[in-house]
Each structure stands twice: as C-alpha cells, then as structure tokens.
PDB file of C-alpha atoms in Angstrom:
ATOM      1  CA  MET V  66       0.000   0.000   0.000  1.00 39.00           C
ATOM      2  CA  VAL V  67       1.509   3.338  -1.042  1.00 42.00           C
ATOM      3  CA  PRO V  68       1.482   5.901   1.806  1.00 44.00           C
ATOM      4  CA  VAL V  69      -0.691   8.920   1.106  1.00 60.00           C
ATOM      5  CA  ARG V  70       0.647  11.431   3.626  1.00 73.00           C
ATOM      6  CA  MET V  71       2.812  14.200   2.286  1.00 83.00           C
ATOM      7  CA  LEU V  72       6.484  14.368   3.217  1.00 89.00           C
ATOM      8  CA  GLN V  73       8.023  17.794   3.790  1.00 89.00           C
ATOM      9  CA  ILE V  74      11.781  18.156   3.194  1.00 92.00           C
ATOM     10  CA  LEU V  75      13.881  21.102   4.374  1.00 93.00           C
ATOM     11  CA  PHE V  76      17.010  21.976   2.404  1.00 94.00           C
ATOM     12  CA  SER V  77      19.643  24.287   3.867  1.00 94.00           C
ATOM     13  CA  LEU V  78      21.448  26.354   1.234  1.00 94.00           C
ATOM     14  CA  GLU V  79      25.052  27.546   1.326  1.00 93.00           C
ATOM     15  CA  ASP V  80      24.036  30.995   2.566  1.00 93.00           C
ATOM     16  CA  GLY V  81      21.985  29.515   5.419  1.00 93.00           C
ATOM     17  CA  SER V  82      18.614  30.025   3.729  1.00 93.00           C
ATOM     18  CA  VAL V  83      16.098  27.201   4.038  1.00 93.00           C
ATOM     19  CA  ILE V  84      13.746  26.023   1.315  1.00 95.00           C
ATOM     20  CA  GLU V  85      10.959  23.479   1.472  1.00 93.00           C
ATOM     21  CA  THR V  86      10.183  20.664  -0.940  1.00 95.00           C
ATOM     22  CA  VAL V  87       7.163  18.372  -0.628  1.00 94.00           C
ATOM     23  CA  ILE V  88       6.706  14.797  -1.818  1.00 94.00           C
ATOM     24  CA  ILE V  89       3.060  14.030  -2.562  1.00 91.00           C
ATOM     25  CA  PRO V  90       2.278  10.317  -2.811  1.00 89.00           C
ATOM     26  CA  CYS V  91      -0.824   9.053  -4.562  1.00 80.00           C
ATOM     27  CA  ALA V  92      -2.640   5.808  -3.789  1.00 68.00           C
ATOM     28  CA  ARG V  93      -2.711   5.104  -7.537  1.00 69.00           C
ATOM     29  CA  GLY V  94       1.082   4.969  -7.581  1.00 69.00           C
ATOM     30  CA  ARG V  95       1.845   8.379  -9.115  1.00 82.00           C
ATOM     31  CA  THR V  96       4.159  10.340  -6.833  1.00 91.00           C
ATOM     32  CA  THR V  97       4.797  14.067  -7.280  1.00 94.00           C
ATOM     33  CA  VAL V  98       7.605  16.272  -6.020  1.00 96.00           C
ATOM     34  CA  CYS V  99       6.672  19.913  -5.427  1.00 96.00           C
ATOM     35  CA  VAL V 100       9.755  22.132  -5.815  1.00 97.00           C
ATOM     36  CA  SER V 101      10.503  25.691  -4.759  1.00 97.00           C
ATOM     37  CA  SER V 102      11.932  28.339  -7.087  1.00 98.00           C
ATOM     38  CA  GLN V 103      12.663  31.117  -4.577  1.00 97.00           C
ATOM     39  CA  VAL V 104      13.236  31.685  -0.887  1.00 96.00           C
ATOM     40  CA  GLY V 105      10.051  33.517  -0.012  1.00 94.00           C
ATOM     41  CA  CYS V 106       7.944  35.320  -2.613  1.00 95.00           C
ATOM     42  CA  ALA V 107       7.335  38.915  -3.671  1.00 95.00           C
ATOM     43  CA  MET V 108       3.759  38.467  -4.941  1.00 96.00           C
ATOM     44  CA  ASN V 109       2.088  38.938  -1.518  1.00 94.00           C
ATOM     45  CA  CYS V 110      -0.952  36.801  -2.350  1.00 94.00           C
ATOM     46  CA  GLN V 111      -3.131  37.334   0.712  1.00 92.00           C
ATOM     47  CA  PHE V 112      -4.075  33.691   1.255  1.00 93.00           C
ATOM     48  CA  CYS V 113      -0.518  32.316   0.940  1.00 90.00           C
ATOM     49  CA  PHE V 114       1.779  31.759   3.931  1.00 86.00           C
ATOM     50  CA  THR V 115       4.924  31.947   1.764  1.00 85.00           C
ATOM     51  CA  GLY V 116       3.808  35.349   0.502  1.00 84.00           C
ATOM     52  CA  ARG V 117       4.069  36.757   4.021  1.00 83.00           C
ATOM     53  CA  MET V 118       7.873  36.291   3.836  1.00 88.00           C
ATOM     54  CA  GLY V 119       8.577  38.667   1.012  1.00 92.00           C
ATOM     55  CA  LEU V 120      11.322  37.706  -1.436  1.00 95.00           C
ATOM     56  CA  ARG V 121      14.599  36.621   0.172  1.00 94.00           C
ATOM     57  CA  LYS V 122      16.434  35.262  -2.905  1.00 96.00           C
ATOM     58  CA  HIS V 123      16.086  33.520  -6.272  1.00 98.00           C
ATOM     59  CA  LEU V 124      17.181  29.896  -6.407  1.00 98.00           C
ATOM     60  CA  SER V 125      19.831  28.929  -8.926  1.00 98.00           C
ATOM     61  CA  THR V 126      19.141  26.388 -11.649  1.00 98.00           C
ATOM     62  CA  ALA V 127      21.105  23.774  -9.686  1.00 98.00           C
ATOM     63  CA  GLU V 128      19.235  24.483  -6.447  1.00 98.00           C
ATOM     64  CA  ILE V 129      15.922  23.913  -8.230  1.00 98.00           C
ATOM     65  CA  VAL V 130      16.976  20.742 -10.054  1.00 98.00           C
ATOM     66  CA  GLU V 131      18.646  19.213  -7.002  1.00 97.00           C
ATOM     67  CA  GLN V 132      15.314  19.174  -5.149  1.00 97.00           C
ATOM     68  CA  ALA V 133      13.997  16.657  -7.677  1.00 97.00           C
ATOM     69  CA  VAL V 134      17.311  14.764  -7.746  1.00 96.00           C
ATOM     70  CA  PHE V 135      17.395  14.319  -3.980  1.00 94.00           C
ATOM     71  CA  ALA V 136      13.690  13.430  -3.824  1.00 93.00           C
ATOM     72  CA  ARG V 137      14.245  10.624  -6.327  1.00 92.00           C
ATOM     73  CA  ARG V 138      17.456   9.431  -4.697  1.00 91.00           C
ATOM     74  CA  LEU V 139      16.221   9.399  -1.115  1.00 87.00           C
ATOM     75  CA  PHE V 140      12.574   8.464  -1.332  1.00 85.00           C
ATOM     76  CA  SER V 141      11.853   6.408  -4.472  1.00 79.00           C
ATOM     77  CA  ASP V 142      12.145   3.174  -2.458  1.00 79.00           C
ATOM     78  CA  GLU V 143       9.627   4.423   0.095  1.00 79.00           C
ATOM     79  CA  PHE V 144       7.121   6.131  -2.190  1.00 78.00           C
ATOM     80  CA  GLY V 145       7.696   4.435  -5.520  1.00 77.00           C
ATOM     81  CA  SER V 146       8.768   6.109  -8.733  1.00 86.00           C
ATOM     82  CA  ILE V 147       8.606   9.918  -8.618  1.00 92.00           C
ATOM     83  CA  ASN V 148       7.268  10.774 -12.062  1.00 92.00           C
ATOM     84  CA  ASN V 149       5.679  14.224 -11.657  1.00 96.00           C
ATOM     85  CA  VAL V 150       7.226  17.602 -10.841  1.00 98.00           C
ATOM     86  CA  VAL V 151       5.223  20.707  -9.975  1.00 98.00           C
ATOM     87  CA  PHE V 152       6.752  24.158  -9.512  1.00 98.00           C
ATOM     88  CA  MET V 153       4.246  25.031  -6.787  1.00 96.00           C
ATOM     89  CA  GLY V 154       6.481  25.300  -3.745  1.00 95.00           C
ATOM     90  CA  MET V 155       7.956  28.500  -2.342  1.00 95.00           C
ATOM     91  CA  GLY V 156       8.170  31.417  -4.767  1.00 97.00           C
ATOM     92  CA  GLU V 157       6.700  32.694  -8.030  1.00 98.00           C
ATOM     93  CA  PRO V 158       8.471  30.630 -10.715  1.00 98.00           C
ATOM     94  CA  PHE V 159       8.106  33.258 -13.449  1.00 98.00           C
ATOM     95  CA  HIS V 160       9.750  35.881 -11.215  1.00 98.00           C
ATOM     96  CA  ASN V 161      12.859  33.656 -11.571  1.00 98.00           C
ATOM     97  CA  ILE V 162      12.133  32.833 -15.194  1.00 98.00           C
ATOM     98  CA  ASP V 163      15.693  32.299 -16.496  1.00 98.00           C
ATOM     99  CA  ASN V 164      16.566  29.657 -13.908  1.00 98.00           C
ATOM    100  CA  VAL V 165      13.125  28.038 -14.012  1.00 98.00           C
ATOM    101  CA  ILE V 166      13.248  27.560 -17.780  1.00 98.00           C
ATOM    102  CA  LYS V 167      16.760  26.093 -17.515  1.00 98.00           C
ATOM    103  CA  ALA V 168      15.786  23.826 -14.612  1.00 98.00           C
ATOM    104  CA  SER V 169      12.628  22.526 -16.281  1.00 98.00           C
ATOM    105  CA  ALA V 170      14.605  21.867 -19.482  1.00 98.00           C
ATOM    106  CA  ILE V 171      17.118  19.756 -17.532  1.00 98.00           C
ATOM    107  CA  MET V 172      14.282  17.829 -15.897  1.00 98.00           C
ATOM    108  CA  VAL V 173      12.814  16.749 -19.240  1.00 98.00           C
ATOM    109  CA  ASP V 174      16.069  16.309 -21.175  1.00 98.00           C
ATOM    110  CA  GLY V 175      17.046  12.806 -22.276  1.00 96.00           C
ATOM    111  CA  GLN V 176      20.501  13.410 -20.797  1.00 97.00           C
ATOM    112  CA  GLY V 177      18.983  14.977 -17.679  1.00 97.00           C
ATOM    113  CA  LEU V 178      16.253  13.676 -15.362  1.00 97.00           C
ATOM    114  CA  GLN V 179      14.125  12.302 -18.222  1.00 96.00           C
ATOM    115  CA  PHE V 180      10.730  13.406 -16.920  1.00 97.00           C
ATOM    116  CA  SER V 181       7.984  13.621 -19.512  1.00 97.00           C
ATOM    117  CA  PRO V 182       7.285  17.296 -20.407  1.00 97.00           C
ATOM    118  CA  ARG V 183       3.617  16.619 -19.694  1.00 96.00           C
ATOM    119  CA  LYS V 184       4.602  15.607 -16.155  1.00 97.00           C
ATOM    120  CA  VAL V 185       6.510  18.811 -15.345  1.00 98.00           C
ATOM    121  CA  THR V 186       4.127  21.655 -14.515  1.00 98.00           C
ATOM    122  CA  VAL V 187       5.161  25.248 -13.837  1.00 98.00           C
ATOM    123  CA  SER V 188       2.652  27.451 -12.024  1.00 98.00           C
ATOM    124  CA  THR V 189       2.361  31.227 -12.104  1.00 98.00           C
ATOM    125  CA  SER V 190       0.237  33.896 -10.472  1.00 98.00           C
ATOM    126  CA  GLY V 191       0.051  35.641 -13.839  1.00 98.00           C
ATOM    127  CA  LEU V 192       3.219  37.470 -14.907  1.00 98.00           C
ATOM    128  CA  VAL V 193       2.136  37.942 -18.505  1.00 98.00           C
ATOM    129  CA  PRO V 194       5.430  38.734 -20.329  1.00 98.00           C
ATOM    130  CA  GLN V 195       7.166  35.794 -18.668  1.00 98.00           C
ATOM    131  CA  LEU V 196       4.158  33.573 -19.339  1.00 98.00           C
ATOM    132  CA  LYS V 197       4.434  34.310 -23.055  1.00 97.00           C
ATOM    133  CA  ARG V 198       8.158  33.585 -22.979  1.00 98.00           C
ATOM    134  CA  PHE V 199       7.584  30.271 -21.193  1.00 98.00           C
ATOM    135  CA  LEU V 200       5.009  29.146 -23.762  1.00 97.00           C
ATOM    136  CA  GLN V 201       7.396  30.050 -26.576  1.00 95.00           C
ATOM    137  CA  GLU V 202      10.535  28.450 -25.092  1.00 97.00           C
ATOM    138  CA  SER V 203       9.374  25.481 -23.010  1.00 97.00           C
ATOM    139  CA  ASN V 204       7.422  22.334 -23.797  1.00 96.00           C
ATOM    140  CA  CYS V 205       6.499  21.751 -20.147  1.00 98.00           C
ATOM    141  CA  SER V 206       2.969  22.107 -18.817  1.00 98.00           C
ATOM    142  CA  LEU V 207       1.527  25.393 -17.538  1.00 98.00           C
ATOM    143  CA  ALA V 208      -0.688  26.147 -14.546  1.00 98.00           C
ATOM    144  CA  VAL V 209      -2.128  29.557 -13.699  1.00 98.00           C
ATOM    145  CA  SER V 210      -3.279  30.436 -10.191  1.00 98.00           C
ATOM    146  CA  LEU V 211      -6.537  32.272 -10.958  1.00 98.00           C
ATOM    147  CA  ASN V 212      -8.544  32.324  -7.704  1.00 98.00           C
ATOM    148  CA  ALA V 213     -11.046  35.035  -8.630  1.00 98.00           C
ATOM    149  CA  THR V 214     -13.582  35.917 -11.299  1.00 98.00           C
ATOM    150  CA  THR V 215     -13.512  39.715 -10.914  1.00 98.00           C
ATOM    151  CA  ASP V 216     -10.692  42.235 -10.901  1.00 98.00           C
ATOM    152  CA  GLU V 217     -12.035  43.670  -7.641  1.00 97.00           C
ATOM    153  CA  VAL V 218     -11.414  40.408  -5.780  1.00 97.00           C
ATOM    154  CA  ARG V 219      -8.218  39.468  -7.591  1.00 98.00           C
ATOM    155  CA  ASN V 220      -6.700  42.944  -7.064  1.00 97.00           C
ATOM    156  CA  TRP V 221      -7.167  42.340  -3.340  1.00 97.00           C
ATOM    157  CA  ILE V 222      -6.107  38.695  -2.900  1.00 97.00           C
ATOM    158  CA  MET V 223      -3.485  38.682  -5.701  1.00 97.00           C
ATOM    159  CA  PRO V 224      -1.900  42.149  -6.075  1.00 97.00           C
ATOM    160  CA  ILE V 225      -0.146  41.135  -9.324  1.00 98.00           C
ATOM    161  CA  ASN V 226      -3.591  41.550 -10.920  1.00 98.00           C
ATOM    162  CA  ARG V 227      -3.228  45.318 -10.581  1.00 98.00           C
ATOM    163  CA  LYS V 228      -0.476  45.116 -13.189  1.00 98.00           C
ATOM    164  CA  TYR V 229      -1.743  42.204 -15.306  1.00 98.00           C
ATOM    165  CA  ASN V 230      -5.519  42.096 -14.940  1.00 98.00           C
ATOM    166  CA  LEU V 231      -7.890  39.270 -15.818  1.00 98.00           C
ATOM    167  CA  ASN V 232      -8.628  40.574 -19.301  1.00 98.00           C
ATOM    168  CA  LEU V 233      -4.926  40.813 -20.189  1.00 98.00           C
ATOM    169  CA  LEU V 234      -4.002  37.491 -18.560  1.00 98.00           C
ATOM    170  CA  LEU V 235      -6.837  35.460 -20.076  1.00 98.00           C
ATOM    171  CA  GLY V 236      -6.592  37.227 -23.428  1.00 98.00           C
ATOM    172  CA  THR V 237      -2.908  36.336 -23.627  1.00 98.00           C
ATOM    173  CA  LEU V 238      -3.624  32.694 -22.784  1.00 98.00           C
ATOM    174  CA  ARG V 239      -6.428  32.542 -25.342  1.00 97.00           C
ATOM    175  CA  GLU V 240      -4.174  33.962 -28.053  1.00 97.00           C
ATOM    176  CA  GLU V 241      -1.053  31.940 -27.229  1.00 96.00           C
ATOM    177  CA  LEU V 242      -2.712  28.572 -26.658  1.00 96.00           C
ATOM    178  CA  ASN V 243      -4.770  28.763 -29.812  1.00 92.00           C
ATOM    179  CA  LEU V 244      -1.460  28.957 -31.694  1.00 91.00           C
ATOM    180  CA  ARG V 245      -0.300  25.750 -30.007  1.00 87.00           C
ATOM    181  CA  LYS V 246      -2.524  22.787 -30.682  1.00 81.00           C
ATOM    182  CA  LYS V 247      -2.810  20.117 -27.978  1.00 86.00           C
ATOM    183  CA  GLN V 248      -1.503  22.427 -25.237  1.00 93.00           C
ATOM    184  CA  ILE V 249      -3.797  23.365 -22.365  1.00 96.00           C
ATOM    185  CA  VAL V 250      -3.552  25.374 -19.159  1.00 98.00           C
ATOM    186  CA  LEU V 251      -4.529  24.157 -15.710  1.00 98.00           C
ATOM    187  CA  PHE V 252      -6.346  26.906 -13.804  1.00 98.00           C
ATOM    188  CA  GLU V 253      -5.869  26.609 -10.048  1.00 98.00           C
ATOM    189  CA  TYR V 254      -8.685  28.067  -7.981  1.00 98.00           C
ATOM    190  CA  VAL V 255      -8.288  28.214  -4.190  1.00 97.00           C
ATOM    191  CA  MET V 256     -11.752  28.236  -2.609  1.00 97.00           C
ATOM    192  CA  LEU V 257     -12.128  31.017  -0.009  1.00 97.00           C
ATOM    193  CA  SER V 258     -15.366  31.049   1.956  1.00 97.00           C
ATOM    194  CA  GLY V 259     -17.528  34.085   1.195  1.00 97.00           C
ATOM    195  CA  VAL V 260     -14.904  35.572  -1.129  1.00 97.00           C
ATOM    196  CA  ASN V 261     -14.770  33.649  -4.425  1.00 98.00           C
ATOM    197  CA  ASP V 262     -17.030  30.632  -3.933  1.00 98.00           C
ATOM    198  CA  SER V 263     -20.521  31.825  -4.889  1.00 98.00           C
ATOM    199  CA  MET V 264     -22.494  30.186  -7.665  1.00 98.00           C
ATOM    200  CA  ASP V 265     -22.271  33.521  -9.488  1.00 98.00           C
ATOM    201  CA  ASP V 266     -18.489  33.109  -9.335  1.00 98.00           C
ATOM    202  CA  ALA V 267     -18.865  29.657 -10.883  1.00 98.00           C
ATOM    203  CA  LYS V 268     -20.976  31.050 -13.718  1.00 98.00           C
ATOM    204  CA  ARG V 269     -18.511  33.907 -14.320  1.00 98.00           C
ATOM    205  CA  LEU V 270     -15.636  31.438 -14.376  1.00 98.00           C
ATOM    206  CA  ILE V 271     -17.329  29.495 -17.153  1.00 98.00           C
ATOM    207  CA  GLU V 272     -17.588  32.685 -19.208  1.00 98.00           C
ATOM    208  CA  LEU V 273     -14.046  33.872 -18.432  1.00 98.00           C
ATOM    209  CA  VAL V 274     -12.329  30.753 -19.769  1.00 98.00           C
ATOM    210  CA  GLN V 275     -14.349  30.415 -22.959  1.00 97.00           C
ATOM    211  CA  GLY V 276     -12.023  29.791 -25.904  1.00 96.00           C
ATOM    212  CA  ILE V 277      -9.097  28.755 -23.683  1.00 97.00           C
ATOM    213  CA  PRO V 278      -8.112  25.057 -23.771  1.00 97.00           C
ATOM    214  CA  CYS V 279      -8.106  24.366 -20.058  1.00 98.00           C
ATOM    215  CA  LYS V 280      -8.894  22.278 -17.026  1.00 98.00           C
ATOM    216  CA  ILE V 281      -9.913  23.632 -13.620  1.00 98.00           C
ATOM    217  CA  ASN V 282      -8.443  22.502 -10.291  1.00 97.00           C
ATOM    218  CA  LEU V 283     -10.548  23.544  -7.292  1.00 98.00           C
ATOM    219  CA  ILE V 284      -8.349  23.639  -4.182  1.00 96.00           C
ATOM    220  CA  SER V 285      -9.516  23.629  -0.595  1.00 94.00           C
ATOM    221  CA  PHE V 286      -7.914  26.536   1.272  1.00 93.00           C
ATOM    222  CA  ASN V 287      -5.410  25.444   3.929  1.00 87.00           C
ATOM    223  CA  PRO V 288      -5.563  27.758   6.967  1.00 86.00           C
ATOM    224  CA  HIS V 289      -2.345  28.995   8.596  1.00 74.00           C
ATOM    225  CA  GLY V 290      -1.299  31.299  11.405  1.00 70.00           C
ATOM    226  CA  GLY V 291      -2.439  34.871  10.828  1.00 65.00           C
ATOM    227  CA  SER V 292      -4.735  33.903   7.961  1.00 76.00           C
ATOM    228  CA  GLN V 293      -7.861  36.001   7.589  1.00 87.00           C
ATOM    229  CA  PHE V 294      -9.605  33.518   5.277  1.00 93.00           C
ATOM    230  CA  LYS V 295     -11.737  30.458   5.931  1.00 94.00           C
ATOM    231  CA  PRO V 296     -12.002  27.336   3.749  1.00 95.00           C
ATOM    232  CA  THR V 297     -15.125  26.748   1.711  1.00 97.00           C
ATOM    233  CA  PRO V 298     -17.068  23.754   3.097  1.00 96.00           C
ATOM    234  CA  ASP V 299     -16.554  20.562   1.086  1.00 96.00           C
ATOM    235  CA  ASP V 300     -20.220  20.297   0.099  1.00 97.00           C
ATOM    236  CA  LYS V 301     -20.152  23.801  -1.360  1.00 98.00           C
ATOM    237  CA  ILE V 302     -16.961  22.997  -3.292  1.00 97.00           C
ATOM    238  CA  ILE V 303     -18.803  20.044  -4.839  1.00 97.00           C
ATOM    239  CA  GLU V 304     -21.776  22.266  -5.689  1.00 98.00           C
ATOM    240  CA  PHE V 305     -19.386  24.792  -7.309  1.00 98.00           C
ATOM    241  CA  ARG V 306     -17.745  21.953  -9.246  1.00 98.00           C
ATOM    242  CA  ASN V 307     -21.082  20.695 -10.505  1.00 98.00           C
ATOM    243  CA  VAL V 308     -21.965  24.113 -11.934  1.00 98.00           C
ATOM    244  CA  LEU V 309     -18.642  24.186 -13.812  1.00 98.00           C
ATOM    245  CA  ILE V 310     -19.179  20.676 -15.168  1.00 98.00           C
ATOM    246  CA  GLN V 311     -22.662  21.602 -16.333  1.00 98.00           C
ATOM    247  CA  GLY V 312     -20.997  24.523 -18.135  1.00 98.00           C
ATOM    248  CA  GLY V 313     -18.850  22.086 -20.102  1.00 98.00           C
ATOM    249  CA  LEU V 314     -15.585  22.394 -18.157  1.00 98.00           C
ATOM    250  CA  THR V 315     -13.242  19.622 -17.025  1.00 98.00           C
ATOM    251  CA  VAL V 316     -12.847  19.972 -13.271  1.00 98.00           C
ATOM    252  CA  PHE V 317     -10.715  18.357 -10.568  1.00 96.00           C
ATOM    253  CA  VAL V 318     -11.179  18.870  -6.836  1.00 96.00           C
ATOM    254  CA  ARG V 319      -8.206  18.867  -4.461  1.00 84.00           C
ATOM    255  CA  LEU V 320      -9.413  18.628  -0.887  1.00 78.00           C
ATOM    256  CA  SER V 321      -6.947  19.475   1.868  1.00 61.00           C
ATOM    257  CA  ARG V 322      -3.863  17.277   2.349  1.00 52.00           C
ATOM    258  CA  GLY V 323      -0.878  18.023   4.535  1.00 44.00           C
ATOM    259  CA  ASP V 324      -2.339  21.026   6.337  1.00 47.00           C
ATOM    260  CA  ASP V 325      -1.679  19.463   9.754  1.00 46.00           C
ATOM    261  CA  GLN V 326       2.030  19.408   8.828  1.00 44.00           C
ATOM    262  CA  MET V 327       2.097  22.933   7.332  1.00 42.00           C
ATOM    263  CA  ALA V 328       3.107  21.132   4.117  1.00 41.00           C
ATOM    264  CA  ALA V 329      -0.010  21.824   2.081  1.00 44.00           C
ATOM    265  CA  CYS V 330      -0.600  24.253  -0.758  1.00 48.00           C
ATOM    266  CA  GLY V 331       0.058  27.836   0.394  1.00 45.00           C
ATOM    267  CA  GLN V 332       1.577  26.828   3.741  1.00 45.00           C
ATOM    268  CA  LEU V 333       5.305  26.594   3.004  1.00 49.00           C
ATOM    269  CA  GLY V 334       7.947  28.863   4.513  1.00 47.00           C
ATOM    270  CA  GLU V 335       8.634  30.732   7.731  1.00 57.00           C
ATOM    271  CA  PRO V 336       7.949  34.491   7.598  1.00 52.00           C
ATOM    272  CA  GLY V 337      10.050  35.417  10.654  1.00 52.00           C
ATOM    273  CA  ASP V 338      10.013  38.911  12.148  1.00 55.00           C
ATOM    274  CA  TYR V 339       9.602  40.777   8.851  1.00 56.00           C
ATOM    275  CA  GLN V 340       6.373  40.151   6.984  1.00 63.00           C
ATOM    276  CA  LEU V 341       4.739  41.833   4.032  1.00 65.00           C
ATOM    277  CA  PRO V 342       1.636  43.824   5.020  1.00 67.00           C
ATOM    278  CA  LEU V 343      -1.877  42.471   4.689  1.00 74.00           C
ATOM    279  CA  LEU V 344      -3.923  44.560   2.264  1.00 77.00           C
ATOM    280  CA  ARG V 345      -7.123  46.380   3.114  1.00 77.00           C
ATOM    281  CA  VAL V 346     -10.161  44.126   2.898  1.00 82.00           C
ATOM    282  CA  PRO V 347     -12.862  45.527   0.576  1.00 81.00           C
ATOM    283  CA  GLU V 348     -15.850  46.557   2.667  1.00 80.00           C
ATOM    284  CA  LYS V 349     -18.253  44.071   1.049  1.00 76.00           C
ATOM    285  CA  PHE V 350     -16.068  41.129   2.172  1.00 77.00           C
ATOM    286  CA  GLN V 351     -15.376  42.222   5.755  1.00 75.00           C
ATOM    287  CA  VAL V 352     -18.347  40.277   7.109  1.00 67.00           C
ATOM    288  CA  ALA V 353     -17.219  37.097   5.366  1.00 71.00           C
ATOM    289  CA  LEU V 354     -13.845  37.297   7.114  1.00 67.00           C
TER     290      LEU V 354
END
C-alpha cells in the first residue's frame, strides 16, 4: 500500500537560507515532487503563507533541479517512482524565469532527469510577459493560479492583478494557446469562503475561460497562522464543481492534504520577524472574514 501522507523536506542552502520541498504520494502509484523556485515570494498573495515572507532570494538552476534529484534518490524506495514535478512550492516561478526555464529543461532532457514534459508543470500567479516567454521556449505544462472571477477580488487577494488584470491574462492565454494545438492550461482556484465561492463566481468562471483550452483545479484553502480567510465547506466545493461541469468544463477537486504538517498548498515557509503587510479588505467582504 503506497502511503498517502505528504512528506516535507527542508534543504539548507550555502548561505543559510532554508527552502521546502514536498513529496506528494498518490494511492494510484503516481508520486509528485513539489519544488521551490525562490526563498520567499514577492507576490504577496493574501491567502498564501509563503507570501508573508517577502522575497529573500532567487534559487539557482542547480538548487531547483537538485530538489527533484534528492527526492528521487532518497525516497523512491519508500514512495515508488517519482514521475511528476510541480513548480508550486515557495516562490513565483516566473519571477525567476531564467533559472526556471533552464531547470525545467534539464528535468525533461534525455541526458537529464528524463521526466515527460507533460509531467513537469510550472505554475504562475500571472506574470504575462514571462508567461508568453515560457510558452514560446518550453514544452512543459503550464498552470495559472486564478482564484477570482472579478478584478475587484483578484486585485485584493493577488496584487499582481493590478499590473496584469484578468482581461490581459486570459486574453494572452487565449491567443497563445490557440497557436499551439494540444496544449492546455490548468487553472488553479483556491476556494475562499464568502470571497470567491458563490455560484455567481462559478458562472462567471465558465464565461471567463471560454475559448481557452483548459482544465480547472478547485483547491480547498489550507488555513495557517495569521490567515484572515476560511475554507469553503466541502459540500459547497462540490456544488461549485457541478456548476462548472454543467458549463462544459473539465474539473478536478483537491481537498486538503498536509495542512496538519504545514506542508499543504500555500503553507510553506517561515515568515520570521519581517512580513509583508496584509492589504485592506474591501468593505463588502469584511463580514465574510
């Protein structure tokens, strides 16, 4: 029986910085390693624990690749073959685009780690110029952390939206992906109770992604110290999913795993004494929080 609990690994770098890597087993035998691309993160997404740290440093190409190398070397016997890599650990991968493109290329190279390009997924909060570069230079898979259906909400919970708004982000994806047959984007959508989980949000999401080859991953929010958000109840996540399916979308649901270990999505890192500020909550959402 393959264990299904996540395993959190801490790596100490030469300068004393610490990064976190997570091994995610699956009962069906597919094991994933979630790698970090930065120490901390500059994006300040309001629901993300790593974002509270601010950016401490970019990881080098070697520091990114070695997370997957060590995961394979140390834990393949325990968890089985590690055949998926996701750039969803600490950091915004496209803020470190040069090293991320090099690292992902090594991971899929026949003389490198020999992962399938379809099994290496790089996630972004929506840095549009770097997103276009990635689609033009890499054959790895793309995920976009969307998390809202209006600019009002996304400006608040993901400040990068103030520079690259929904219309620009989704328009770029629509244009770029329609030039590349067989390539799709995985939209990640963290469910925040009373913020982005209404049935009106579900209906808007259907409209927003029209014309974009995509799949949707609904993610249960993992609470952490100092968090002002609450997770959407599981039954409401299923109701939200059903609306999307009825709208013709392909939808996955990722309920919480690893949150008791602070190893789950959005929980990595240690902010320390200095933390980025929380942004003002729009008045209409203050009751929900």
